[in-house]
PDB file of C-alpha atoms in Angstrom:
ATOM      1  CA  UNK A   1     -24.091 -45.112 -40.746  1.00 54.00           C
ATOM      2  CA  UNK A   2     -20.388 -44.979 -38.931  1.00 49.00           C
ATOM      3  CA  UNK A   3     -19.083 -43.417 -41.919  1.00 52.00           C
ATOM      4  CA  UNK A   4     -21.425 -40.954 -41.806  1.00 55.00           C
ATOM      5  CA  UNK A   5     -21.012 -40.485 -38.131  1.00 54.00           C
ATOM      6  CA  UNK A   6     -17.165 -40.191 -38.666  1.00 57.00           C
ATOM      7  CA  UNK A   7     -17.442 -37.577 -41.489  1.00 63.00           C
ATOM      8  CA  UNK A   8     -19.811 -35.298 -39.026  1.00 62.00           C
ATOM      9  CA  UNK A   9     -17.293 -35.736 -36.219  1.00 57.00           C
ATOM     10  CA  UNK A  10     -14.476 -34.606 -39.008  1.00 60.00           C
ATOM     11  CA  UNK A  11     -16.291 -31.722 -39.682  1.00 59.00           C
ATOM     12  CA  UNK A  12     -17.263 -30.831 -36.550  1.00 61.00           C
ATOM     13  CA  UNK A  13     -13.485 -30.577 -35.715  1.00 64.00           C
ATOM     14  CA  UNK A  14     -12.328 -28.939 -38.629  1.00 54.00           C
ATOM     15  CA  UNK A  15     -15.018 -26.380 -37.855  1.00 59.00           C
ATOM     16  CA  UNK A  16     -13.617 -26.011 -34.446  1.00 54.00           C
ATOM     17  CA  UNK A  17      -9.894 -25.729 -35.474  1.00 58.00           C
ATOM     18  CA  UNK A  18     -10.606 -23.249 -37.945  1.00 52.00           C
ATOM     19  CA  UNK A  19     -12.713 -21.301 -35.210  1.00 53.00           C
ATOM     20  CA  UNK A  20      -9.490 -21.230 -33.219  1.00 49.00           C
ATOM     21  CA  UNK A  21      -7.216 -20.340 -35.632  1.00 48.00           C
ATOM     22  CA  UNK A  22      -9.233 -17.495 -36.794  1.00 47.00           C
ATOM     23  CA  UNK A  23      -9.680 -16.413 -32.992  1.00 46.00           C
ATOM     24  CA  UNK A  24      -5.776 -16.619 -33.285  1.00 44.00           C
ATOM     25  CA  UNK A  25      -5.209 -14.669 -36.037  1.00 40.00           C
ATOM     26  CA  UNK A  26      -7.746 -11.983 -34.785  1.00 39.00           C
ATOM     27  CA  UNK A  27      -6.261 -11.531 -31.597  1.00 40.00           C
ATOM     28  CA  UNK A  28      -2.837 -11.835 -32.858  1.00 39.00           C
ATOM     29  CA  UNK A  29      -3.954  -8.657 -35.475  1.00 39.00           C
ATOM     30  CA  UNK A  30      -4.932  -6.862 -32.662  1.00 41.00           C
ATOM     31  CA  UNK A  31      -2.049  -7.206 -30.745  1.00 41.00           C
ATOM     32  CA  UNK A  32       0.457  -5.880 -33.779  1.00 42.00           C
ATOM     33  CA  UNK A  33      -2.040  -2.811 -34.091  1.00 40.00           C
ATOM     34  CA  UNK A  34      -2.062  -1.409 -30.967  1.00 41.00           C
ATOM     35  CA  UNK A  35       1.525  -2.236 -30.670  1.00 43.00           C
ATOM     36  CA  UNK A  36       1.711  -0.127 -34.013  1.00 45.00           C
ATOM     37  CA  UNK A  37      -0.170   2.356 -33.087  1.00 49.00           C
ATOM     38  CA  UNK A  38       2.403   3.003 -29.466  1.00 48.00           C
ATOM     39  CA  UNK A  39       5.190   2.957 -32.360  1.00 59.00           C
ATOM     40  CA  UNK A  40       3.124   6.105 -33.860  1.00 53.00           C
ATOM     41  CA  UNK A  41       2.252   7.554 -31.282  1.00 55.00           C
ATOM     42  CA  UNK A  42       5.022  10.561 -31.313  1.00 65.00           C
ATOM     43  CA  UNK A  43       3.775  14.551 -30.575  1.00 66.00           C
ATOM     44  CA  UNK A  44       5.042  17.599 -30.529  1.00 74.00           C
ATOM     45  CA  UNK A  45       3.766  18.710 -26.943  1.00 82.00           C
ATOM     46  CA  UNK A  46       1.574  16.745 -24.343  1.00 91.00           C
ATOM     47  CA  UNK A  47      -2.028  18.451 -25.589  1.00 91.00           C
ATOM     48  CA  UNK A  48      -3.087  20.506 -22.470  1.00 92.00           C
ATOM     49  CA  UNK A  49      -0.826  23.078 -20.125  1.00 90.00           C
ATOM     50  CA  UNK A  50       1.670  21.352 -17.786  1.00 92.00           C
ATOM     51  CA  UNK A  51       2.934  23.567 -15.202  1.00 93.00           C
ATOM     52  CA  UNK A  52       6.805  24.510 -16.372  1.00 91.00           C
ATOM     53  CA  UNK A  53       7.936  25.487 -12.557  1.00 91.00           C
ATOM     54  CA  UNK A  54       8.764  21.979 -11.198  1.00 95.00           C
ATOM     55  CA  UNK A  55      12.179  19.912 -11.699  1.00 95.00           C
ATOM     56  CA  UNK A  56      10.974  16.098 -11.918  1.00 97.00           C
ATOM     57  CA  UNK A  57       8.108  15.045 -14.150  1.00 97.00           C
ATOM     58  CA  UNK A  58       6.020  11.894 -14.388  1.00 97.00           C
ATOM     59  CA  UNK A  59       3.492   9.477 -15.537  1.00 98.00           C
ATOM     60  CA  UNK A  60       1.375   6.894 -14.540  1.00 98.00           C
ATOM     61  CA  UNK A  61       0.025   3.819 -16.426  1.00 98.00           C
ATOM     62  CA  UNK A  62      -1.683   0.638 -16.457  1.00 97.00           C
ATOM     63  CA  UNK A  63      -3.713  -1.747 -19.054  1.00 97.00           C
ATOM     64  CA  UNK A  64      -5.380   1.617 -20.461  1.00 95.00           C
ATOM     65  CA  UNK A  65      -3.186   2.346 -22.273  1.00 95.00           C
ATOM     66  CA  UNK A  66      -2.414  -0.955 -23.645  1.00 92.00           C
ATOM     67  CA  UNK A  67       0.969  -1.734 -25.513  1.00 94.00           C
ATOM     68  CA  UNK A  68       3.879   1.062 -24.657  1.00 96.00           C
ATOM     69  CA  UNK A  69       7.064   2.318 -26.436  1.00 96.00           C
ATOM     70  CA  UNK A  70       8.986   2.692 -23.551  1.00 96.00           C
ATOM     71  CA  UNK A  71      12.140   4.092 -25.607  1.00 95.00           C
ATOM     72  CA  UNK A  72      10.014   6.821 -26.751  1.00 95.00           C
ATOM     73  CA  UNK A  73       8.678   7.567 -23.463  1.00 96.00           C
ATOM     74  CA  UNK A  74      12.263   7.673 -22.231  1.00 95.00           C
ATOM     75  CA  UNK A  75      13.436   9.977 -24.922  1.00 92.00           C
ATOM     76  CA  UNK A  76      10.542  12.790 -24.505  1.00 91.00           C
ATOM     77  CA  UNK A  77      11.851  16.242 -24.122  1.00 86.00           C
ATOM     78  CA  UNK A  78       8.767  18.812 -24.812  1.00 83.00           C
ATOM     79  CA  UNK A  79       8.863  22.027 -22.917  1.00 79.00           C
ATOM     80  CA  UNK A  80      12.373  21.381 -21.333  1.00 82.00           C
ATOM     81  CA  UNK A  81      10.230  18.510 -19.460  1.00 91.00           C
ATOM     82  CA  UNK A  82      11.435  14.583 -19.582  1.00 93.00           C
ATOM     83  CA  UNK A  83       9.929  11.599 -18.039  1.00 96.00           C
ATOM     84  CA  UNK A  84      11.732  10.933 -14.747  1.00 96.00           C
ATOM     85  CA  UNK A  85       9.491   8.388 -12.869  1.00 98.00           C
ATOM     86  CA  UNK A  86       6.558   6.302 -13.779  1.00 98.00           C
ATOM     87  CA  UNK A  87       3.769   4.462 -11.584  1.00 98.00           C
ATOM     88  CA  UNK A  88       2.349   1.248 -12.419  1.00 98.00           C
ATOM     89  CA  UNK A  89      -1.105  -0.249 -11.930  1.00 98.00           C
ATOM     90  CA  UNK A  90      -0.207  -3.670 -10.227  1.00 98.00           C
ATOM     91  CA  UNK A  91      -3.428  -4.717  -8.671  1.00 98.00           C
ATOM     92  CA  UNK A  92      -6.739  -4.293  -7.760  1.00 98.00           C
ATOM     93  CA  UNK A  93      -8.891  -5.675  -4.908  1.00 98.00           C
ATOM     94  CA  UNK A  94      -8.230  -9.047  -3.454  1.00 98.00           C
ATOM     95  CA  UNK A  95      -7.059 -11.333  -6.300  1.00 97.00           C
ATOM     96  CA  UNK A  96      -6.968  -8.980  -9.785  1.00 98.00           C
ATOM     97  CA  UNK A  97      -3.478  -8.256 -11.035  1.00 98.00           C
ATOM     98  CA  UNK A  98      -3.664  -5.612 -14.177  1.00 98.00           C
ATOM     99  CA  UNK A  99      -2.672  -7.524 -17.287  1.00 97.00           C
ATOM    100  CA  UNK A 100       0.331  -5.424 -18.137  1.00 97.00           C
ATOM    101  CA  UNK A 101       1.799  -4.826 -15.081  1.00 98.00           C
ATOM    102  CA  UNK A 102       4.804  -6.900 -15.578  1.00 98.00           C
ATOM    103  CA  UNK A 103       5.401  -6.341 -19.512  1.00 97.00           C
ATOM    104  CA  UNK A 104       5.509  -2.721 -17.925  1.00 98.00           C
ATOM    105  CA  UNK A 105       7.483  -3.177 -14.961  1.00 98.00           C
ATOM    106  CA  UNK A 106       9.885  -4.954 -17.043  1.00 98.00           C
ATOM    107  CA  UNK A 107      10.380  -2.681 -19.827  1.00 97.00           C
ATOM    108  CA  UNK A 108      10.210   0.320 -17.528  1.00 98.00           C
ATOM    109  CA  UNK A 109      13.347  -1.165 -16.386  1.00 97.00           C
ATOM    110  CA  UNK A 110      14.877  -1.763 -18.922  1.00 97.00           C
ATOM    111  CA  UNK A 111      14.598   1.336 -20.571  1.00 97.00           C
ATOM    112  CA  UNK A 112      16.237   2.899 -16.981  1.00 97.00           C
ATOM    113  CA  UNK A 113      12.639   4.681 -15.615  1.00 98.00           C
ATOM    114  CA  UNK A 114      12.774   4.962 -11.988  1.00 98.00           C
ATOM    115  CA  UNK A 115       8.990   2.977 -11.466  1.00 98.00           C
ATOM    116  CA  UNK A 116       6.850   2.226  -8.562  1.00 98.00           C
ATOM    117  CA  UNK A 117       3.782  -0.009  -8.094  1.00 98.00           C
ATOM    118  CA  UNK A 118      -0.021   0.967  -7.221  1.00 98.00           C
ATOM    119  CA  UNK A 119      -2.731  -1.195  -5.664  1.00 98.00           C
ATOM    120  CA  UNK A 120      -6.365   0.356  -6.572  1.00 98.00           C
ATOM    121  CA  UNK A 121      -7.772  -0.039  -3.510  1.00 98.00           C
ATOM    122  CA  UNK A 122     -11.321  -1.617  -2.936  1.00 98.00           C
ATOM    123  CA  UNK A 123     -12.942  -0.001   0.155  1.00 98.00           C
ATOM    124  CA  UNK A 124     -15.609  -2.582   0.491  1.00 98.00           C
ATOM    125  CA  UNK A 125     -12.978  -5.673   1.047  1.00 98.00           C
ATOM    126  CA  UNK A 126      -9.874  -6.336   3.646  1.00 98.00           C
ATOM    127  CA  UNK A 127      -7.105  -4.093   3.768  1.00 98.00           C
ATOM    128  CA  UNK A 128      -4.626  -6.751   4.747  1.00 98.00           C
ATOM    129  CA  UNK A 129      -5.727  -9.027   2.019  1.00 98.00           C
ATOM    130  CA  UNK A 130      -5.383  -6.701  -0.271  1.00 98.00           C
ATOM    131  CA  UNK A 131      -2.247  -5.258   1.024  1.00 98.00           C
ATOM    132  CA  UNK A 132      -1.386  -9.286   0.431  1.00 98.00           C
ATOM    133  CA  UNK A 133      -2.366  -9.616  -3.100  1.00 98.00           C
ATOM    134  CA  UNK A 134       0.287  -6.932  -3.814  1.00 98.00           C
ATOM    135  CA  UNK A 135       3.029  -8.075  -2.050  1.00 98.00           C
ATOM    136  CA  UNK A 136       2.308 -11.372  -3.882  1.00 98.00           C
ATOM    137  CA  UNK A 137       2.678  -9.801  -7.459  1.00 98.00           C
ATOM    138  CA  UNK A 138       4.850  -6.356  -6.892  1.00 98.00           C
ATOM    139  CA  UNK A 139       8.770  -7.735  -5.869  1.00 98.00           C
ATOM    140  CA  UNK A 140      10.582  -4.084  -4.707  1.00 98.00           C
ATOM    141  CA  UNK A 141      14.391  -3.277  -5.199  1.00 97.00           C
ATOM    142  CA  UNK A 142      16.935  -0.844  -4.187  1.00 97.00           C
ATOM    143  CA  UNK A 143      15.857   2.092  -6.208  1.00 98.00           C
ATOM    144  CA  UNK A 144      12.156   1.667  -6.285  1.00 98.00           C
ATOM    145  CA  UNK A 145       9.409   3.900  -5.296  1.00 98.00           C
ATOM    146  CA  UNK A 146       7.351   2.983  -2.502  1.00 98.00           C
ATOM    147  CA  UNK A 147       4.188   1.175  -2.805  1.00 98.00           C
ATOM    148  CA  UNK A 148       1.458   3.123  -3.177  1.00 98.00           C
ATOM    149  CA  UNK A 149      -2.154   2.775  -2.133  1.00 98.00           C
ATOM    150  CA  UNK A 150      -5.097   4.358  -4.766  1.00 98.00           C
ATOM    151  CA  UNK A 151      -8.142   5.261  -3.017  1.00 98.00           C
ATOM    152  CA  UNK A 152     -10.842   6.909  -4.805  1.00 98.00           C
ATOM    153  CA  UNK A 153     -14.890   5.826  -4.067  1.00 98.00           C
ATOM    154  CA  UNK A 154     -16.506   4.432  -0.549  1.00 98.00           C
ATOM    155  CA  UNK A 155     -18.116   1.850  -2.578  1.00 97.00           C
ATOM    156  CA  UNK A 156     -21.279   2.797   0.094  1.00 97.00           C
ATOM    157  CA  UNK A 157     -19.007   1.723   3.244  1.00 98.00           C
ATOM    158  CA  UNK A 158     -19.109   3.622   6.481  1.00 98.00           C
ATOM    159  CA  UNK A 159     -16.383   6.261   6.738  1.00 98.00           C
ATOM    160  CA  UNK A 160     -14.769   4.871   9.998  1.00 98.00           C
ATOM    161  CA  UNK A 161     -14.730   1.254   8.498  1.00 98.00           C
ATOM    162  CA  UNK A 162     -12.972   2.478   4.958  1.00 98.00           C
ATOM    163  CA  UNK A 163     -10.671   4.350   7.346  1.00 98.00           C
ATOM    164  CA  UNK A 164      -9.503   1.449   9.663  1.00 98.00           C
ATOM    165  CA  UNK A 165      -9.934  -0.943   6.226  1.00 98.00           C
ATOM    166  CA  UNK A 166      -7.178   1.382   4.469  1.00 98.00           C
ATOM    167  CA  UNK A 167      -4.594   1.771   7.716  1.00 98.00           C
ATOM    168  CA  UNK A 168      -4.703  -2.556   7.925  1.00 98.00           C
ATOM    169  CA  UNK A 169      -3.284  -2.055   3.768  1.00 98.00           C
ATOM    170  CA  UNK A 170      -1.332   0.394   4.604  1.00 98.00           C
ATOM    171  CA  UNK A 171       0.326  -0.924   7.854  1.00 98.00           C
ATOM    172  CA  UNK A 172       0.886  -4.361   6.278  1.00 98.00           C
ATOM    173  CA  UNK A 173       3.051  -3.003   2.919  1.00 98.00           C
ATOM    174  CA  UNK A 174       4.986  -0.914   5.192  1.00 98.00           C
ATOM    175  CA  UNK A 175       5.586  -4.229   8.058  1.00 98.00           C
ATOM    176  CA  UNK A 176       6.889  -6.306   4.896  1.00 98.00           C
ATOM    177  CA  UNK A 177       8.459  -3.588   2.349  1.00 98.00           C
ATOM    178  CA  UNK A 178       9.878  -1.576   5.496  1.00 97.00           C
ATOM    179  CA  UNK A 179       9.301   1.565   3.640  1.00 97.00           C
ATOM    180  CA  UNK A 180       6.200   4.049   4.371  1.00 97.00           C
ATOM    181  CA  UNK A 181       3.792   3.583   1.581  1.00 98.00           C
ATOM    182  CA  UNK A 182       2.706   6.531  -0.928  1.00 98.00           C
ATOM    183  CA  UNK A 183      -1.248   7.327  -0.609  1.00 98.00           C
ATOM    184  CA  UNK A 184      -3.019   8.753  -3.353  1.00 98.00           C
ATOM    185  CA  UNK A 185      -6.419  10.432  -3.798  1.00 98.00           C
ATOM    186  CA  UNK A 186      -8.322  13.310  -5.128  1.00 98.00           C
ATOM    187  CA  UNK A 187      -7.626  16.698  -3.437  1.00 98.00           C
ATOM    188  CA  UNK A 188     -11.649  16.414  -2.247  1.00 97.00           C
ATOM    189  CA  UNK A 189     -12.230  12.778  -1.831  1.00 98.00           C
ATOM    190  CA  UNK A 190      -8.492  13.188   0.732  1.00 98.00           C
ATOM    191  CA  UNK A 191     -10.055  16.547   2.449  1.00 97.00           C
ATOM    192  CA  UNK A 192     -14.086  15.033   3.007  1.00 97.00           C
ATOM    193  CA  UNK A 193     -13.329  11.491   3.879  1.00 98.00           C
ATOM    194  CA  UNK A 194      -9.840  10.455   5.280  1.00 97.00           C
ATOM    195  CA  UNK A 195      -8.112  14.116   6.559  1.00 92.00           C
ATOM    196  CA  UNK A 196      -5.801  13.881   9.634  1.00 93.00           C
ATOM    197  CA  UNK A 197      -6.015  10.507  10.629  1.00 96.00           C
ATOM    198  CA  UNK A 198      -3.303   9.992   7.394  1.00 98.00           C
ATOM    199  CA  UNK A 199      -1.155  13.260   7.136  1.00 95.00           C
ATOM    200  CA  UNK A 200       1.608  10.657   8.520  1.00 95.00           C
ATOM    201  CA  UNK A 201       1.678   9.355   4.846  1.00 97.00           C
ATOM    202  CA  UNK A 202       3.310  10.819   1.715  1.00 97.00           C
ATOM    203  CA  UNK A 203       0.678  12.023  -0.497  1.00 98.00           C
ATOM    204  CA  UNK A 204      -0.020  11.415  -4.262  1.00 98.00           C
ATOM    205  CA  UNK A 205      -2.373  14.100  -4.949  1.00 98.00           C
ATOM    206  CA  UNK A 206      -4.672  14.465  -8.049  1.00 98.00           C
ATOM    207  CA  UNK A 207      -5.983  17.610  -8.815  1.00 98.00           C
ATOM    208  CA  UNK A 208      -6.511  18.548 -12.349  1.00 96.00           C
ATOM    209  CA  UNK A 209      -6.667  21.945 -13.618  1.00 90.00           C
ATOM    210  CA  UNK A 210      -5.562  24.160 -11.236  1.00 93.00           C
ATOM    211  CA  UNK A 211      -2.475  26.250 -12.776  1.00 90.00           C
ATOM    212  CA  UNK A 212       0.687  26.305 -10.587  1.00 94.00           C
ATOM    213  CA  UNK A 213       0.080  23.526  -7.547  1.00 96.00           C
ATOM    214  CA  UNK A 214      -3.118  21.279  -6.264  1.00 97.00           C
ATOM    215  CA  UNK A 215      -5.259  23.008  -4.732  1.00 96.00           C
ATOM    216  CA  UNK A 216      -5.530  20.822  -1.042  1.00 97.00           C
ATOM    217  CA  UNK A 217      -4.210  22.059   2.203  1.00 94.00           C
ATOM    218  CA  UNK A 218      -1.160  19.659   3.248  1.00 96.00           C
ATOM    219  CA  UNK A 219       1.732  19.035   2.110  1.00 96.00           C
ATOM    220  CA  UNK A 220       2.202  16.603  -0.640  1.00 97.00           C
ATOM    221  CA  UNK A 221       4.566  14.255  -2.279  1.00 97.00           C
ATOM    222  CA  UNK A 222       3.431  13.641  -6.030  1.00 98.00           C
ATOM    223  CA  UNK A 223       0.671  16.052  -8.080  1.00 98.00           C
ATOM    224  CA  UNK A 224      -1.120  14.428 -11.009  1.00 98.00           C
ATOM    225  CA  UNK A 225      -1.952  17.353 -12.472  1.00 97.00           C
ATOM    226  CA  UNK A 226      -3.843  16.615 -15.723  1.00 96.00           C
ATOM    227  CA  UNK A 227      -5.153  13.009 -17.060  1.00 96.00           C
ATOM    228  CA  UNK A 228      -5.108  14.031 -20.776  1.00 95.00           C
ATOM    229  CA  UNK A 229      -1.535  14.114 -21.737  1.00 95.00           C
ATOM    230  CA  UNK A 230      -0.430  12.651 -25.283  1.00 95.00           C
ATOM    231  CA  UNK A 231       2.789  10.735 -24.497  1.00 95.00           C
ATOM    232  CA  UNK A 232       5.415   9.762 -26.527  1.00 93.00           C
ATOM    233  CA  UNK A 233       4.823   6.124 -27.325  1.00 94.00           C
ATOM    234  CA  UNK A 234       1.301   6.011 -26.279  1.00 96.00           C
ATOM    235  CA  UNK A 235      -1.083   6.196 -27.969  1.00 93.00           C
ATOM    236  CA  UNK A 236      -3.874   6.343 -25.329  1.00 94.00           C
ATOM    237  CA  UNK A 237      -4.014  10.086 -23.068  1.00 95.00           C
ATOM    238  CA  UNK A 238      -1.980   9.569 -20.341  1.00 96.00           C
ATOM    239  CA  UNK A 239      -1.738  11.379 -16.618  1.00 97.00           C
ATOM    240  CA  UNK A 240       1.272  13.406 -16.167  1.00 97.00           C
ATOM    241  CA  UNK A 241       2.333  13.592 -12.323  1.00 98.00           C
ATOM    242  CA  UNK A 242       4.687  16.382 -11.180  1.00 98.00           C
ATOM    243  CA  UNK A 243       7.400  16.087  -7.420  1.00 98.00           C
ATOM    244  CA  UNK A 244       6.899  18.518  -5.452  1.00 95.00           C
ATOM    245  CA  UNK A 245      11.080  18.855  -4.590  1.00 94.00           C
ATOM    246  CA  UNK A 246      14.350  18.852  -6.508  1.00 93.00           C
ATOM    247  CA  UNK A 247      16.404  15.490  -7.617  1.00 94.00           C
ATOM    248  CA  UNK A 248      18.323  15.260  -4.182  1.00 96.00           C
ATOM    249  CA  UNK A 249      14.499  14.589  -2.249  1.00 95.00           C
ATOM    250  CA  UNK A 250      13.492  12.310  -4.746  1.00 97.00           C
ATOM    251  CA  UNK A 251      16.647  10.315  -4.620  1.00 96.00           C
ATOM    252  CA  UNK A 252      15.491   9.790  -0.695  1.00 96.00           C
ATOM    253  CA  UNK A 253      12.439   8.777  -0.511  1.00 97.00           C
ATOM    254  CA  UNK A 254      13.575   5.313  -2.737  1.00 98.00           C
ATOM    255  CA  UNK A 255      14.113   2.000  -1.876  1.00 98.00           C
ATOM    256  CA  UNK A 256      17.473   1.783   0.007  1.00 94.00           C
TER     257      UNK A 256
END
């Protein structure tokens, strides 16, 4: 009867082991294939019409598009156009941190893209707190772009309460980075819900489709102008994000 008991218990943990190693091995398969596939992922233009009349081009990523090539996203030249800047999902709500952010900030880095950081903001929870979880994952330098605040749904919260709920983020980045964060929304979502009360902030605009600039009545910083671009060592589509000004404005608005 023990010996019986001992060769179940064997084979219950040989059954177990192998469980994990094949979890191993399939996860480990994965990982090489969409790290292949960013290796592959090489075109001859972006895949939809990028507007030609602008100086300093963009993108913006985050675990969507998985594993990156970052050399081939620094060497893109299509349309006399080349990656100048990048934005990085870094978190999300009060605790989530996007799995990629710093295999992304890193590289980004080290491949000599000027990068920034974006917090996707969550209008139904604190702005400070969130403001907090970024400052506890997103460490700025000289050179950076400023932090940036994504705002895109109510999540079924008041107006005035998302409003004062996105000035708290807002007011704490800029009390600990010293910098005046970036805001970004859609050109309708900005105009219907948040308006005057932040035309003191730089604005990230997104506005797809329109042919020479977005289509939204203030000024604005940053346009992402399509999210359907095929990228250069990426092989998921990509947004492409235009600046509004020449190299000597962009140079200004970093990180001192």
């Amino acid at each position: 009867m023990v010996k019986k008991k001992k060769r179940k218990l064997f084979l219950i943990i040989f059954l177990v082991l192998g469980a994990v190693f094949f979890c191993f091995l399939y996860l480990f398969f994965q990982y090489r294939k969409k790290e292949a596939n960013a290796q592959q992922a090489v075109y001859k233009a972006f895949g939809v019409n990028i507007p030609t009349n602008y100086l300093i081009y963009g993108i913006d990523v985050s675990s969507y598009q998985q594993q990156i090539n970052w050399a081939l996203v620094k060497q893109i030249s299509t349309q006399n156009i080349k990656i100048g800047f990048v934005f990085i999902k870094a978190t999300e709500g009060l605790n989530d941190t996007d799995k990629f952010f710093k295999t992304n900030w890193q590289n980004a880095a080290q491949n000599n893209i000027t990068k920034g950081a974006y917090h996707y903001f969550l209008a139904a929870k604190s702005g400070e707190k969130q403001a907090e979880n970024f400052i506890k994952n997103v460490a700025l330098s000289k050179g950076d772009l400023p932090p940036v605040v994504d705002i895109e749904e109510l999540y079924g919260q008041p107006v005035p309460i998302v409003k004062q709920r996105l000035k708290e983020c807002l007011q704490t980045l800029e009390n600990y980075y010293k910098v005046k964060p970036i805001l970004y929304s859609y050109a309708n979502f900005y105009e219907t819900f948040l308006g005057k009360d932040f035309d003191g902030y730089y604005l990230w605009v997104a506005n797809y489709l329109e042919k020479d600039k977005p289509n939204i009545k203030r000024d604005w910083l940053f346009w992402q102008c399509t999210d359907a671009a095929t990228i250069n060592g990426i092989a998921t589509p990509t947004d492409i994000n235009i600046f509004f000004a020449d190299s000597s404005k962009f140079f200004r608005i970093l990180l001192k």
